XYZ file of C-alpha atoms in Angstrom:
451
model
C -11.390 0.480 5.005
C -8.773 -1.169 2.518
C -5.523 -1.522 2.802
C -3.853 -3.814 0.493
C -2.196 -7.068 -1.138
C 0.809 -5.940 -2.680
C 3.858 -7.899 -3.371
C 7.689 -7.335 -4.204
C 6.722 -8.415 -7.559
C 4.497 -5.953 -8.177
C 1.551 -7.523 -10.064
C 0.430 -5.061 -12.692
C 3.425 -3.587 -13.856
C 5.577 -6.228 -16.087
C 7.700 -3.262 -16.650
C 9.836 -3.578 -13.593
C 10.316 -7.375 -13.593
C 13.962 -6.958 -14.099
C 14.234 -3.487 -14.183
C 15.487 -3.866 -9.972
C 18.289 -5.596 -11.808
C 19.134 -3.340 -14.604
C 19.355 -0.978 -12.421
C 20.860 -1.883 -9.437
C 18.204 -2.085 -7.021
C 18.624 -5.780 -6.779
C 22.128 -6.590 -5.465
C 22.569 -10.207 -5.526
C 23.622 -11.444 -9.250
C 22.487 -15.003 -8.631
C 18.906 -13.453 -7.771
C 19.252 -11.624 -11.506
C 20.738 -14.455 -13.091
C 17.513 -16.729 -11.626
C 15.382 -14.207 -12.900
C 16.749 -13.715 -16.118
C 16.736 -18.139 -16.586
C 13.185 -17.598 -15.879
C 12.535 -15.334 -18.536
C 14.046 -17.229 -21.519
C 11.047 -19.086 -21.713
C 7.436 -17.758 -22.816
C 4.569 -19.133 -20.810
C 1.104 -19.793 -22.043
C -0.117 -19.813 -18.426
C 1.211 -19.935 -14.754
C 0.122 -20.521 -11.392
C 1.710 -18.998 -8.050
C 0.691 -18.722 -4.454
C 0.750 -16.983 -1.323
C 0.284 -17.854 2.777
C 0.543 -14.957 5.129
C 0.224 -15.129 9.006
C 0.989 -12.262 10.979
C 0.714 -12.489 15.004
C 0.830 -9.256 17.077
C 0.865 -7.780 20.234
C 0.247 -4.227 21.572
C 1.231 -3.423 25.218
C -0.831 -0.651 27.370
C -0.900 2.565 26.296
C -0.872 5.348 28.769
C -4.820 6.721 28.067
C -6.165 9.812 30.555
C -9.218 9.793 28.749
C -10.665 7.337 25.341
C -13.345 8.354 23.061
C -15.696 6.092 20.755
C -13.138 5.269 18.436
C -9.936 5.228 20.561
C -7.126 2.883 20.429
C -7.690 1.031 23.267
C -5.983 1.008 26.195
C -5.337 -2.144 27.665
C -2.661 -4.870 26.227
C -4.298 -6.693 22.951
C -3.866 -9.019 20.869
C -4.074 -9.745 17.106
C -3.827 -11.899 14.138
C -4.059 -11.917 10.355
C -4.167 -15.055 7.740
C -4.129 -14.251 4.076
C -4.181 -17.365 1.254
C -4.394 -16.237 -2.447
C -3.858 -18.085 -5.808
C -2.472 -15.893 -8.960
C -3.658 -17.611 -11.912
C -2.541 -16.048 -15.047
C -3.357 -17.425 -18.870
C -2.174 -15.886 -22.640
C -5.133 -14.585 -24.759
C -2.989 -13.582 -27.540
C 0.845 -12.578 -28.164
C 0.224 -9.694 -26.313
C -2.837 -10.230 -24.608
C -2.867 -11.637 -20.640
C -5.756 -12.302 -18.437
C -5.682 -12.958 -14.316
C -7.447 -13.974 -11.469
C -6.518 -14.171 -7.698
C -8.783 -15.896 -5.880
C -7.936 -14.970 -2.443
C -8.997 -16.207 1.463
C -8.747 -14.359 4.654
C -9.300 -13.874 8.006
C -8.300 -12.179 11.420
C -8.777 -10.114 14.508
C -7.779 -6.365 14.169
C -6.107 -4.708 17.178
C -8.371 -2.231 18.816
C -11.865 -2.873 15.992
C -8.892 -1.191 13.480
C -9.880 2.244 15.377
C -7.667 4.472 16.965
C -4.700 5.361 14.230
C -4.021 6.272 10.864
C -0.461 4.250 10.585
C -2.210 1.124 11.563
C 0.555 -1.706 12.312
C -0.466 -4.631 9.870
C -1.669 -3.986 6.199
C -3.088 -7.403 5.999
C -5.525 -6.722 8.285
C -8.499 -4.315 6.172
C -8.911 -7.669 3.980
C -10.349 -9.593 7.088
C -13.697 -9.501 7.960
C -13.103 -11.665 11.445
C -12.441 -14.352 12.410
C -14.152 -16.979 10.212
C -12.987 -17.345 6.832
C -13.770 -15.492 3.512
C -13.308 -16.486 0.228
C -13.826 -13.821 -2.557
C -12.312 -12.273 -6.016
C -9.221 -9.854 -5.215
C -8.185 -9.169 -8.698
C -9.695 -10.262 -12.012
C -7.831 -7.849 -14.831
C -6.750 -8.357 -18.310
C -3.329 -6.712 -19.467
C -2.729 -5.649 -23.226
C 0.868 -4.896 -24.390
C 1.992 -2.811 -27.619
C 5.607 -3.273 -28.124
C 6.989 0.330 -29.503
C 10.926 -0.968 -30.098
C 13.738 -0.213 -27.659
C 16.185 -3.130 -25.807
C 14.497 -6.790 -25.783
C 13.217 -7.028 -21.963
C 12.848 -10.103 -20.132
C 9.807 -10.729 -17.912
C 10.283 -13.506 -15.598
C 7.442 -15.924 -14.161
C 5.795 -14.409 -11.301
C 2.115 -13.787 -9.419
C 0.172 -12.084 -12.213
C 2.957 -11.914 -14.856
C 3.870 -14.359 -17.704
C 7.600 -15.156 -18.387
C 8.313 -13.639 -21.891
C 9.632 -10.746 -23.997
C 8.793 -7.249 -24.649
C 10.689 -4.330 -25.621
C 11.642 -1.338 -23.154
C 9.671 1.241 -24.981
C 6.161 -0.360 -24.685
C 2.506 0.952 -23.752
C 0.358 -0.759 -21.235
C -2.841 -1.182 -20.977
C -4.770 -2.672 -18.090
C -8.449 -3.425 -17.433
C -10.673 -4.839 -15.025
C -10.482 -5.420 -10.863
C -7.552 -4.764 -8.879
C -5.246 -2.620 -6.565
C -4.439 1.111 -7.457
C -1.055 0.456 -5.828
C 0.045 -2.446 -8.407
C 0.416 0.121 -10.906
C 0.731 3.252 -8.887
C 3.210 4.094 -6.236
C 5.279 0.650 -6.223
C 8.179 1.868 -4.256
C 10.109 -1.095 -4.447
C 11.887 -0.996 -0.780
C 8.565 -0.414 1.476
C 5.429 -1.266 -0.479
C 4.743 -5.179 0.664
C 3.190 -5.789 3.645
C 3.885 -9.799 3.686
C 7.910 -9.080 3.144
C 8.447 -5.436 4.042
C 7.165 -3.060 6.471
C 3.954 -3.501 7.943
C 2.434 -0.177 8.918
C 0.163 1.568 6.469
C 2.208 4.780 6.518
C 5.193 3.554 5.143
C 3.326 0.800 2.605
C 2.262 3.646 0.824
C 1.682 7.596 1.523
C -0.247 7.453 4.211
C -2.329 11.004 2.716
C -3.135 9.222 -0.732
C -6.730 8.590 -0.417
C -6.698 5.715 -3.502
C -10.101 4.398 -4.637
C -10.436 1.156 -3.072
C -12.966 -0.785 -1.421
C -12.927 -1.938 2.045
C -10.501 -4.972 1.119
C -8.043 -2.300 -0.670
C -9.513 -4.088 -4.159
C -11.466 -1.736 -6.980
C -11.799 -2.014 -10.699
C -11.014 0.661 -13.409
C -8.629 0.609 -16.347
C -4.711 2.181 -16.569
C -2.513 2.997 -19.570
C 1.278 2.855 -18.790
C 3.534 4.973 -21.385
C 7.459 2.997 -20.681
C 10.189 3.446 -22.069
C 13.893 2.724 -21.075
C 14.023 5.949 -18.540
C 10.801 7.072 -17.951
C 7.217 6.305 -17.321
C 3.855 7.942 -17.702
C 0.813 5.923 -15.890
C -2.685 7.506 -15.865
C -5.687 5.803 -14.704
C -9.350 5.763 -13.436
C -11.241 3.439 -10.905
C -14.006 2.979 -8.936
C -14.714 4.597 -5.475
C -17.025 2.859 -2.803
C -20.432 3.913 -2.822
C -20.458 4.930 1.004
C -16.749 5.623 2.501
C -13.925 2.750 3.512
C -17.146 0.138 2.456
C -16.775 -2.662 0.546
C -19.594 -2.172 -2.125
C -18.022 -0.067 -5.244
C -19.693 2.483 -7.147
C -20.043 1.305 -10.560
C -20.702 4.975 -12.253
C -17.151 5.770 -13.584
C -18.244 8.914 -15.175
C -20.108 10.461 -12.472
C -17.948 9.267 -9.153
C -14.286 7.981 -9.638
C -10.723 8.815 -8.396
C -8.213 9.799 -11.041
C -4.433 8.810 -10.559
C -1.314 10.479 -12.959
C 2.060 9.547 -12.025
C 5.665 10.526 -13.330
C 8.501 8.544 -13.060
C 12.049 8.407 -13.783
C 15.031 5.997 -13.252
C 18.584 8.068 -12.705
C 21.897 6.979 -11.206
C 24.185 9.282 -9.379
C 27.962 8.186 -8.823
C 26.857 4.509 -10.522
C 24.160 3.948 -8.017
C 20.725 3.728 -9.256
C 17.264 5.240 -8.191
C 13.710 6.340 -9.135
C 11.774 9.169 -8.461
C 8.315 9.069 -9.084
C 5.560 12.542 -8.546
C 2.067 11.311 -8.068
C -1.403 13.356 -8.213
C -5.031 12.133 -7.813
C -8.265 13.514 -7.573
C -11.347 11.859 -5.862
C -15.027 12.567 -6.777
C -17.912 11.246 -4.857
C -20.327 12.327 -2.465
C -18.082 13.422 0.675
C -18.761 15.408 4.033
C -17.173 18.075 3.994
C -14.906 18.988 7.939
C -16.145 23.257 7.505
C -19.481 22.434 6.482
C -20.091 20.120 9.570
C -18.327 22.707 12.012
C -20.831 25.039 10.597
C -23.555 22.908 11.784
C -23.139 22.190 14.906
C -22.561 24.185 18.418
C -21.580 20.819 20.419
C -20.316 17.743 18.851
C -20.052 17.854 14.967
C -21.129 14.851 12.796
C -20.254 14.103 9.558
C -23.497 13.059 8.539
C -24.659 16.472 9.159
C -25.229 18.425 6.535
C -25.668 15.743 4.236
C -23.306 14.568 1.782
C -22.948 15.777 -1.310
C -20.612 15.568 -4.548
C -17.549 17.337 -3.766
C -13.850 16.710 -5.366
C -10.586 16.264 -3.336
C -6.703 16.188 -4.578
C -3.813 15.770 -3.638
C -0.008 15.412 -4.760
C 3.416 13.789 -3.776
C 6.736 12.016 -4.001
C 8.372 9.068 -3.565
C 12.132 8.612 -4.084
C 14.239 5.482 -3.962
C 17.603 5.117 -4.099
C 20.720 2.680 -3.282
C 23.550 4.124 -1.691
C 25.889 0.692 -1.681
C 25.110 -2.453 -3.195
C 23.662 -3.612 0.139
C 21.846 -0.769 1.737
C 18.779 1.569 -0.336
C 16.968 4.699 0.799
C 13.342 5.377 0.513
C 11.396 8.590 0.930
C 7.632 9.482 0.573
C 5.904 12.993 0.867
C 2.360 13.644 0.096
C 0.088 16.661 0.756
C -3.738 16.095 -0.016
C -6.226 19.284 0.479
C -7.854 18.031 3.511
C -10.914 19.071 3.330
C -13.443 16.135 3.212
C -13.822 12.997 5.012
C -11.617 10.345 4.080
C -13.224 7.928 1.874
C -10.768 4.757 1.157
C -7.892 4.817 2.493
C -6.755 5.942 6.465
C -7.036 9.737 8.106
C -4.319 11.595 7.043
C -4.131 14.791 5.036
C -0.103 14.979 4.664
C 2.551 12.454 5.471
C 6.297 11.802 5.193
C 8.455 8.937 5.369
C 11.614 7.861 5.184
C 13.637 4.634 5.776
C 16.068 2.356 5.019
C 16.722 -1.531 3.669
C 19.769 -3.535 4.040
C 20.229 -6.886 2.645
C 22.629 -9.139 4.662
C 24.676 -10.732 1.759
C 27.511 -9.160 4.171
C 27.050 -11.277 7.064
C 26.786 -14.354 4.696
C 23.352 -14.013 4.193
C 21.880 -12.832 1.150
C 18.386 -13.258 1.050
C 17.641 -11.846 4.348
C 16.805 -8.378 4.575
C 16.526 -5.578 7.569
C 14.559 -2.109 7.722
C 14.166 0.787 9.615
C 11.022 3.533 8.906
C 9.944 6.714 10.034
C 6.483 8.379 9.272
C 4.993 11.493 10.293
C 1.216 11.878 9.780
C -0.749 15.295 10.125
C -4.275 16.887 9.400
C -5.551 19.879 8.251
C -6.474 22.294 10.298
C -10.594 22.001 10.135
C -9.794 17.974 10.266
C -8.310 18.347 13.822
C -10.865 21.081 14.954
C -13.890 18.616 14.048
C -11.857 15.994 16.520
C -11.286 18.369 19.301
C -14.724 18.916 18.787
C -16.169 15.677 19.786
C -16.950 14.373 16.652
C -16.032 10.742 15.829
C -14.781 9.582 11.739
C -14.426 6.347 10.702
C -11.486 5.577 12.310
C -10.280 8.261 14.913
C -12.755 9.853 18.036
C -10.763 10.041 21.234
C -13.763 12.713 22.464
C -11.393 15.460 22.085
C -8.069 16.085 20.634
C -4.571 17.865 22.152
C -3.042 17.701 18.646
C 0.265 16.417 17.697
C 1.355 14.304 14.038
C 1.501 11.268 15.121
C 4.616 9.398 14.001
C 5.223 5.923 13.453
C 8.541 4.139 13.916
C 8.981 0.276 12.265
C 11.931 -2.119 12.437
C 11.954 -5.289 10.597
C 14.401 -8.454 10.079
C 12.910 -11.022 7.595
C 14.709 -14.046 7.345
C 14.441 -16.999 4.359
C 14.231 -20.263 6.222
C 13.625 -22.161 3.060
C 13.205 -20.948 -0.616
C 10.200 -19.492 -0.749
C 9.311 -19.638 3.267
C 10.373 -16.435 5.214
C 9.988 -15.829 9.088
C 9.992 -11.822 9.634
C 10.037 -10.319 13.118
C 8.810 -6.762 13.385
C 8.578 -4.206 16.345
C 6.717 -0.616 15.890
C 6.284 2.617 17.894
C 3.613 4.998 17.687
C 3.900 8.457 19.257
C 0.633 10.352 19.637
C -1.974 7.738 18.180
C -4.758 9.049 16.602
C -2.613 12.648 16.557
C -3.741 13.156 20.287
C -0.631 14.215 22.498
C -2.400 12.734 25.571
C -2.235 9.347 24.632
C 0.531 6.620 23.956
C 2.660 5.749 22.673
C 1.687 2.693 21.706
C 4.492 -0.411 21.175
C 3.767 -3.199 18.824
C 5.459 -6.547 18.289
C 4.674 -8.944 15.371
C 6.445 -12.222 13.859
C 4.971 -12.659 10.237
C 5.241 -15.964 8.398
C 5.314 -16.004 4.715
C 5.103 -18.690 1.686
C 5.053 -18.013 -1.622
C 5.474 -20.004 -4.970
């Protein structure tokens, strides 16, 4: 299954390099001002970096009964290590190309089984525990200036200090993540600097084409301009569900992404909302179809699978509320009635949270959070688990149903520029939506480096 490497900086989307600033989302003027130095100058080619270690803990969770694919019940532990490079080089005036090269390795709490708000979004890139080196993103970016305020765009992983305009089209090609260009919620998005659960990274429902790393390839257009945005785009799906080999037929198999957006500001405080809808197609079991099939435990392998479609759409809202402090919310409802194929088991979710930054208690380039997701299924999804049968990631046997809900607290801390320490605590009630189990407590410290 994939979850993701996403950054603060979101890589694809040169549009919001100091759009945090213009509008407000970005409190600290020296942080604009350093951006906006780095800017003046255009670069023919950059390199950046990125270390991530993440150590966690999960105590015993109360457990009457476990199934195949349970959380498990006894205290565990876990670790993630993430290295990537972000090389980026000018084609043309317009024209960028860039390659991460990217390393990692680690040992998933529980075989990653047992949840759909899984506590560490590093951890679908590792494969165990000896290192892997592969390709995470290899993508050309095309821009056509179409007039508008002179933007700045400052050096950063996969973006070129230099100038655009604010009305501009975007085009994008090759391999990457859905969620650089789609979804980039500014205030819970990262898993190396914000929160770490995959329900509040992203909507936990949005089944994004992605192979088993959270990587795919596909192309986007972005329409920007000053207020708005209109982002469309197609990529690859995996040829068997949450595996890492893609399907490379575009036109017969592929998930389709549209988003909205638009930056407001109420009472001189600045926010985005953004409305999302995709549509998957690829061969998928279908939850009614294998209830139909079976008298005792359904499987999802029976009837076979066929080429089916699924959909879904949301919102995500961010706002800031006082030069320190921003709200987030994300709701998504997806139809819920085949498998899931990239992404984790849920077929609607809703989050909220908070960020603070402490430039208040004299120090302004930490930063604290506080999240709250609810997860839920539809209502043949659950029936197939009380059922007995087992998906990818949940199978407790049977299933007393309940959302489960995830809780998060984070402080990150900047040692040194560029070197954070972040410790991080997590709840979940009802793990793998099964009342009789949990809830389960998680406790991380996450080192990060980047350049």
């Amino acid at each position: 299954m994939p979850f993701i490497h996403s950054r603060a900086r979101t890589p694809g989307r040169t549009s919001r390099a100091l759009g945090p600033c213009r509008h407000g989302l970005i409190s600290s003027s020296l942080a604009c001002a350093a951006l906006a130095a780095h800017a003046e100058a255009q670069e023919d080619w950059n390199v950046h970096a990125q270390l991530t270690y993440v150590s966690q803990r999960k105590d015993a969770v109360a457990s009457p009964y476990s199934g195949l694919n349970s959380l498990r019940a006894g205290p565990e532990s876990s670790y993630s290590l993430t290295a990537t490079a972000a090389l980026g080089l000018r084609l043309g005036p317009s024209t960028e190309l860039y390659v991460n090269p990217e390393v990692a390795q680690g040992k998933p709490i529980s075989g990653l089984l047992g949840l759909a708000g899984f506590s560490n979004g590093e951890l679908a890139k590792t494969s165990g525990t000896n290192p892997k080196l592969y390709r995470a993103r290899l993508f050309a970016r095309h821009t056509v200036d179409l007039g508008g305020d002179t933007v700045d765009l400052p050096s950063g992983a996969n973006q070129l200090a230099g100038r655009t305009t604010s009305d501009r089209l975007v085009l994008t090609a090759g391999a990457l993540s859905v969620l650089d260009i789609f979804d980039t919620n500014s205030l819970a998005h990262d898993p190396r600097m914000q929160f770490m659960n995959w329900a509040l990274m992203t909507h936990a429902a949005y089944d994004y084409p992605a192979d088993s790393r959270g990587y795919t390839y596909g192309v986007a257009a972005e329409f920007i301009t000053d207020a708005w945005a209109l982002r469309a785009g197609r990529f690859s799906v995996p040829l068997q569900p949450n595996q890492l080999q893609l399907d490379s037929h575009l036109l017969r198999h592929y998930g389709d992404q549209v988003e909205l957006s638009r930056d407001y500001s109420i009472a001189d405080q600045a926010g985005t909302a953004r409305l999302l809808v995709y549509r998957v197609k690829a061969a998928m079991a279908d939850y009614a179809d294998a209830l139909a099939a079976s008298t005792g435990e359904p499987s999802l392998d029976v009837p076979a699978r066929r080429v089916r479609s699924k959909s879904g759409a949301g919102v995500s809202i961010e706002h800031r509320v006082s030069s320190q402090v921003a709200l987030f919310l994300r709701a998504l409802q997806a139809d819920g009635k085949t498998e899931t194929y990239a992404f984790t088991e849920a077929d609607r979710s809703f989050s909220i949270g908070a960020q603070w930054d402490m430039s208040a208690w004299g120090r302004p380039h930490d930063s604290t959070g506080f999240g709250w997701a609810l997860n839920g299924l539809s209502a043949a999804h659950r029936e197939f688990l009380r059922r007995g049968g087992t998906t990818f990631f949940l199978g407790d046997g049977t299933l007393r149903y309940r959302g489960e809900q995830d809780l998060e607290w984070y402080y990150r801390s900047e040692l040194s520029k560029g070197f954070y320490l972040t410790a991080d605590v997590q709840q979940v009630h009802s793990p793998g939506y099964n009342a009789d189990r949990g809830p389960a407590r998680f406790y991380a410290l996450r080192l990060h480096w980047e350049q």
